[in-house]
PDB file of C-alpha atoms in Angstrom:
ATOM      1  CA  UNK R   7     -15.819  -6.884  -5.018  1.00 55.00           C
ATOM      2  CA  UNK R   8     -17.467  -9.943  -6.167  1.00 75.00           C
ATOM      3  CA  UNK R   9     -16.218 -13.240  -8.044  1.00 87.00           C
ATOM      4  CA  UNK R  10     -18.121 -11.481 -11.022  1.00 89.00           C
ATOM      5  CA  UNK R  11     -16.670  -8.242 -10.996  1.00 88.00           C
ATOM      6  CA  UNK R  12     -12.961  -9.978 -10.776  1.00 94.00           C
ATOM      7  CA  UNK R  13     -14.545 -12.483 -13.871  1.00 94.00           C
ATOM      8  CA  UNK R  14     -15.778  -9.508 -15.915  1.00 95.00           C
ATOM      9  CA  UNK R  15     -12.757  -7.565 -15.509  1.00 95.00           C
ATOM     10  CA  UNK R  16     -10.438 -10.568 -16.418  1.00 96.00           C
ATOM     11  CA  UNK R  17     -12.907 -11.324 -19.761  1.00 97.00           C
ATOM     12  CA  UNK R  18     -12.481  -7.370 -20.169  1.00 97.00           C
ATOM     13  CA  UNK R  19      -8.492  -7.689 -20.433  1.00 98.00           C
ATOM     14  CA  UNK R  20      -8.503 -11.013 -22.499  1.00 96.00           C
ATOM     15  CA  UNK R  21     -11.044  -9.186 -25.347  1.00 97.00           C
ATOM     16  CA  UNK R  22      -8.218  -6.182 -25.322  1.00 97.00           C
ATOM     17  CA  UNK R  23      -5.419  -8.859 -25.808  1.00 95.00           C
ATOM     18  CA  UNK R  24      -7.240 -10.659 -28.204  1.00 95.00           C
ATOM     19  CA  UNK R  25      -8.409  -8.048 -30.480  1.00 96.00           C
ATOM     20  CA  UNK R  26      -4.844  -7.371 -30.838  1.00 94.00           C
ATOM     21  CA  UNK R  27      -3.860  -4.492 -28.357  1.00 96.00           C
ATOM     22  CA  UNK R  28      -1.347  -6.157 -25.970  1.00 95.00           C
ATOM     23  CA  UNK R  29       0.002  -3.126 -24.578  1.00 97.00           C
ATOM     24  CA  UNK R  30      -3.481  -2.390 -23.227  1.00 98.00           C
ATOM     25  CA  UNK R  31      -3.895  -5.297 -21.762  1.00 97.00           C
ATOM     26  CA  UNK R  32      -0.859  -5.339 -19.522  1.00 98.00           C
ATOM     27  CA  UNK R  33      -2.231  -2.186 -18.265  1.00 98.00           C
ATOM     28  CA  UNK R  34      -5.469  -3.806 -17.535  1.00 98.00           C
ATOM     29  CA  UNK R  35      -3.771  -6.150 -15.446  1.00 98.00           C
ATOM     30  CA  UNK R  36      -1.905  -3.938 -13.535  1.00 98.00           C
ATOM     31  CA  UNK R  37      -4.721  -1.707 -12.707  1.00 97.00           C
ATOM     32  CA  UNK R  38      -6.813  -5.008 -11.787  1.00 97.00           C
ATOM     33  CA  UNK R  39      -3.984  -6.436  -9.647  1.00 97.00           C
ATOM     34  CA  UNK R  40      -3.291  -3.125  -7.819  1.00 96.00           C
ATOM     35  CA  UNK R  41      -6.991  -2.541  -7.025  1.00 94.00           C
ATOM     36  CA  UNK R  42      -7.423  -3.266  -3.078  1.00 91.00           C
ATOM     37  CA  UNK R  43     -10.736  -5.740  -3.790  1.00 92.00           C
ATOM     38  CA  UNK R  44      -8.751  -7.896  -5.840  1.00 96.00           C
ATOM     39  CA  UNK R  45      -6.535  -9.531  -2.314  1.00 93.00           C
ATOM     40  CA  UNK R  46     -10.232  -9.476  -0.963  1.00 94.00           C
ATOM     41  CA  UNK R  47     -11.390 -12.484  -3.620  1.00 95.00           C
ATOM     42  CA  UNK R  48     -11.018 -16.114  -2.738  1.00 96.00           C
ATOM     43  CA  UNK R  49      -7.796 -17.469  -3.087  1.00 97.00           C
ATOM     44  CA  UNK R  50      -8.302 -19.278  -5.920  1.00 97.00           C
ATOM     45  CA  UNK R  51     -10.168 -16.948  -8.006  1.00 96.00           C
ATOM     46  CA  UNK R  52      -7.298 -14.352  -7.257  1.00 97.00           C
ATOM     47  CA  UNK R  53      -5.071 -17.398  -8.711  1.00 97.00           C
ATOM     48  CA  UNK R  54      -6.744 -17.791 -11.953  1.00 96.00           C
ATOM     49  CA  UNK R  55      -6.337 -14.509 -12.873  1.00 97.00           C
ATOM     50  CA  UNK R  56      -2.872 -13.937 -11.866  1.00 98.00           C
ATOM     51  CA  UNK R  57      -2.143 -17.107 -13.728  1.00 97.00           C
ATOM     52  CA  UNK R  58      -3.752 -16.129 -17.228  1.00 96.00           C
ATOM     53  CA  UNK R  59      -1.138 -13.090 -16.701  1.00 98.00           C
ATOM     54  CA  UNK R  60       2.259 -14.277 -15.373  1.00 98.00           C
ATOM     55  CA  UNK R  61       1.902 -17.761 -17.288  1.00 97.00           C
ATOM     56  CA  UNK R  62       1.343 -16.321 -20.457  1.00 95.00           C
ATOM     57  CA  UNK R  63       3.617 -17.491 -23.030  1.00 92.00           C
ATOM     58  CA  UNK R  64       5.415 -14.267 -24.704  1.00 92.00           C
ATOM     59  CA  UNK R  65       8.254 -13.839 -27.138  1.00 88.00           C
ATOM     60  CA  UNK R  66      10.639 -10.914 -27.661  1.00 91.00           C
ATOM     61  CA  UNK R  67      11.773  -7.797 -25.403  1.00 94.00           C
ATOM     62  CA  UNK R  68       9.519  -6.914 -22.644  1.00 96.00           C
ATOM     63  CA  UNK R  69       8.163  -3.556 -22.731  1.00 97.00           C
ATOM     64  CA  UNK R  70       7.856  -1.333 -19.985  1.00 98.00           C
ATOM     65  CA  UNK R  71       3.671  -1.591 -19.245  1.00 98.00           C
ATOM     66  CA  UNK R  72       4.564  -5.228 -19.428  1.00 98.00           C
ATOM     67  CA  UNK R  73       7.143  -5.018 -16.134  1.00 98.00           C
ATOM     68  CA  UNK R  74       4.700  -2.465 -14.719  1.00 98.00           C
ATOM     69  CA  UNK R  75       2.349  -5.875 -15.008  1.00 98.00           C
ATOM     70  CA  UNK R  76       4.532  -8.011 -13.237  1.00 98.00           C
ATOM     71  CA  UNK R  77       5.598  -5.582 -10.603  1.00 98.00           C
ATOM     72  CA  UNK R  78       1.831  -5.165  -9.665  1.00 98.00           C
ATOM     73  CA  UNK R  79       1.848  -8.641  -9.454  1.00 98.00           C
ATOM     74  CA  UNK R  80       3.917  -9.415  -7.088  1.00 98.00           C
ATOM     75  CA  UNK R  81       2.407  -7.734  -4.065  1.00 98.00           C
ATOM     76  CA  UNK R  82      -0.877 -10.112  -4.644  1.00 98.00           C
ATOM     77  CA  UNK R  83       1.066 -13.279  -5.030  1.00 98.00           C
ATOM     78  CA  UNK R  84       3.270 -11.998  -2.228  1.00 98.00           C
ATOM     79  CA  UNK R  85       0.182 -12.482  -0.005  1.00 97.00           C
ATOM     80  CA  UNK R  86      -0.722 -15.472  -1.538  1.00 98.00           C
ATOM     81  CA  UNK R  87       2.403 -17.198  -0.545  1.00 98.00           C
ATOM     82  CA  UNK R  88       2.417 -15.585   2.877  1.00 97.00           C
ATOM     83  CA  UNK R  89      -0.722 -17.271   3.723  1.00 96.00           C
ATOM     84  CA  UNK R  90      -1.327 -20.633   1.985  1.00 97.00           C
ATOM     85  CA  UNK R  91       2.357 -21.198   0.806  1.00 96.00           C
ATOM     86  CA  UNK R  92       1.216 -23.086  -2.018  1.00 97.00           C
ATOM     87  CA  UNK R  93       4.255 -23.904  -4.678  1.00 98.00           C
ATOM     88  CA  UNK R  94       2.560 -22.800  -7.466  1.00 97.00           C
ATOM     89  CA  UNK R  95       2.168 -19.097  -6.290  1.00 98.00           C
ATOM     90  CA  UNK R  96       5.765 -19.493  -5.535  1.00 98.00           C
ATOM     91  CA  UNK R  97       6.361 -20.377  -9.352  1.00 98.00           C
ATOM     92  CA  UNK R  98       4.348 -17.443 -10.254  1.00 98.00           C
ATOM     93  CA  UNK R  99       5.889 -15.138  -7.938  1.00 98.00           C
ATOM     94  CA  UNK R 100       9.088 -16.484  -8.737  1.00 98.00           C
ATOM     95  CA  UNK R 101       8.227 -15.238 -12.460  1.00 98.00           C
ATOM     96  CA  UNK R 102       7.352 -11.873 -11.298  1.00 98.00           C
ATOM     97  CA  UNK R 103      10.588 -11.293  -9.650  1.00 98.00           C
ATOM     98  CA  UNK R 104      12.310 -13.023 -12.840  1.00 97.00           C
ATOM     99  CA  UNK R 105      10.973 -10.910 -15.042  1.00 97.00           C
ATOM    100  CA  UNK R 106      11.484  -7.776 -13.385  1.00 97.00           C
ATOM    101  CA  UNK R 107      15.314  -8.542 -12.702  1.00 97.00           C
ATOM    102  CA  UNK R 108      15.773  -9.867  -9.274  1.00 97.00           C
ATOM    103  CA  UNK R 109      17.187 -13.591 -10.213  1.00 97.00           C
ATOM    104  CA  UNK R 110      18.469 -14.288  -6.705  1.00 98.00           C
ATOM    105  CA  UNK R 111      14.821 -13.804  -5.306  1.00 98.00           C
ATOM    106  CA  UNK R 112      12.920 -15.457  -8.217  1.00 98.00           C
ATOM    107  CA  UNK R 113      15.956 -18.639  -7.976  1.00 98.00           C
ATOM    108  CA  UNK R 114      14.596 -18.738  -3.952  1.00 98.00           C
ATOM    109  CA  UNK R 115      11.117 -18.836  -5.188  1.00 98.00           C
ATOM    110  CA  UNK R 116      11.313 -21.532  -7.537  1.00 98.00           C
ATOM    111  CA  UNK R 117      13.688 -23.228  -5.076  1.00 98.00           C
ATOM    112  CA  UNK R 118      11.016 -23.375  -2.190  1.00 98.00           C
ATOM    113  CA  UNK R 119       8.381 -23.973  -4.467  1.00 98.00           C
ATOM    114  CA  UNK R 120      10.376 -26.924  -5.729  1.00 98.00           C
ATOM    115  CA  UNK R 121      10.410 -28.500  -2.489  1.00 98.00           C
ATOM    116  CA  UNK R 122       7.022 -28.335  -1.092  1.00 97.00           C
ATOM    117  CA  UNK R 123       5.802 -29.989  -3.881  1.00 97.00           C
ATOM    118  CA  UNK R 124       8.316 -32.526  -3.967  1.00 97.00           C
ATOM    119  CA  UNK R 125       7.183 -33.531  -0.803  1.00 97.00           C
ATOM    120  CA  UNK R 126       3.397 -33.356  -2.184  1.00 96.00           C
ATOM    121  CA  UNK R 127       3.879 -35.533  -6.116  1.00 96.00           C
ATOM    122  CA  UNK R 128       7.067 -35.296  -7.373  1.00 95.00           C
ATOM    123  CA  UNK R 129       6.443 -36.584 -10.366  1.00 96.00           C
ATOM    124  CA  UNK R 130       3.606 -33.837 -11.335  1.00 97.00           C
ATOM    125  CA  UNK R 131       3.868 -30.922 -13.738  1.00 97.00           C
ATOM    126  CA  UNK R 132       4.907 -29.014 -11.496  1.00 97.00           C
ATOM    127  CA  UNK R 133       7.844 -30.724 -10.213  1.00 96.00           C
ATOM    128  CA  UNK R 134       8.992 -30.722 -13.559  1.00 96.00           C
ATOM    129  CA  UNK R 135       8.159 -27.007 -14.370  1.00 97.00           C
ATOM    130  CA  UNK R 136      10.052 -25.730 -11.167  1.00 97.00           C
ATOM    131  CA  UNK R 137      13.111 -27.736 -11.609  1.00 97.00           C
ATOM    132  CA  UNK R 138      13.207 -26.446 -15.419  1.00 97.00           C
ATOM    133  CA  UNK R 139      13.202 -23.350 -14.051  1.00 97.00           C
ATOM    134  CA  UNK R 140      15.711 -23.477 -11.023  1.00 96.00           C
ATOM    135  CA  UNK R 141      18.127 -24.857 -13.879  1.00 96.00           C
ATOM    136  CA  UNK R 142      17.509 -21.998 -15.918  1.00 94.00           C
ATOM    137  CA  UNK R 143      18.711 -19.564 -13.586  1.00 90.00           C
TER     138      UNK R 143
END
């Protein structure tokens, strides 16, 4: 599928969320992250849209379509950290695993996502975010 397809799905999910319908849109993005063109976008683009999802700031109990979100998640970012080992899939990924109740992998995430980009600016975002969260656990 193209960048637009992945695009128009995304703005699809966001409208859902927006107009008020949460519950919808978690199942939006699982459908979107378990469809087998979504690993075929670039990189980045497959980024972006994970991000809008697992970064999302939420309060309260997490409901079951929402952990159905995050576990189809992680198989995505899972390749994403296979092949470009970049430390801020390993944040996300690590937030998958969080939220779905595996600490001691999400701690290993965050861990190893700490240190590569220690080693790249460790005085960015980032840095800060991961150790925040390593702390937490």
């Amino acid at each position: 599928m193209s960048k637009e397809a992945l695009v128009s799905a995304v703005k699809q999910i966001v409208a859902i969320s927006r107009s008020g319908d949460a519950e919808a849109s978690f199942d939006g993005y699982a459908r979107l992250f378990n469809q087998p063109w979504f690993s075929s976008n670039r990189p980045e683009d497959q980024r972006q849209a994970l991000k809008l999802f697992v970064l999302a700031k939420r309060v309260g109990q997490p409901s079951a379509r929402l952990l159905e979100a995050y576990r189809a998640a992680i198989a995505p970012l899972t390749e994403l950290v296979s092949v470009l080992g970049e430390p801020e899939d390993f944040e996300m990924l690590g937030v998958c695993h969080l939220m779905v109740g595996n600490e001691e992998a999400a701690s290993n995430l965050f861990r190893r996502g700490l240190a590569l980009e220690r080693d790249r600016d460790p005085a960015s975002d980032l840095c800060g975010r991961l150790m925040t969260r390593v702390a937490s656990i």
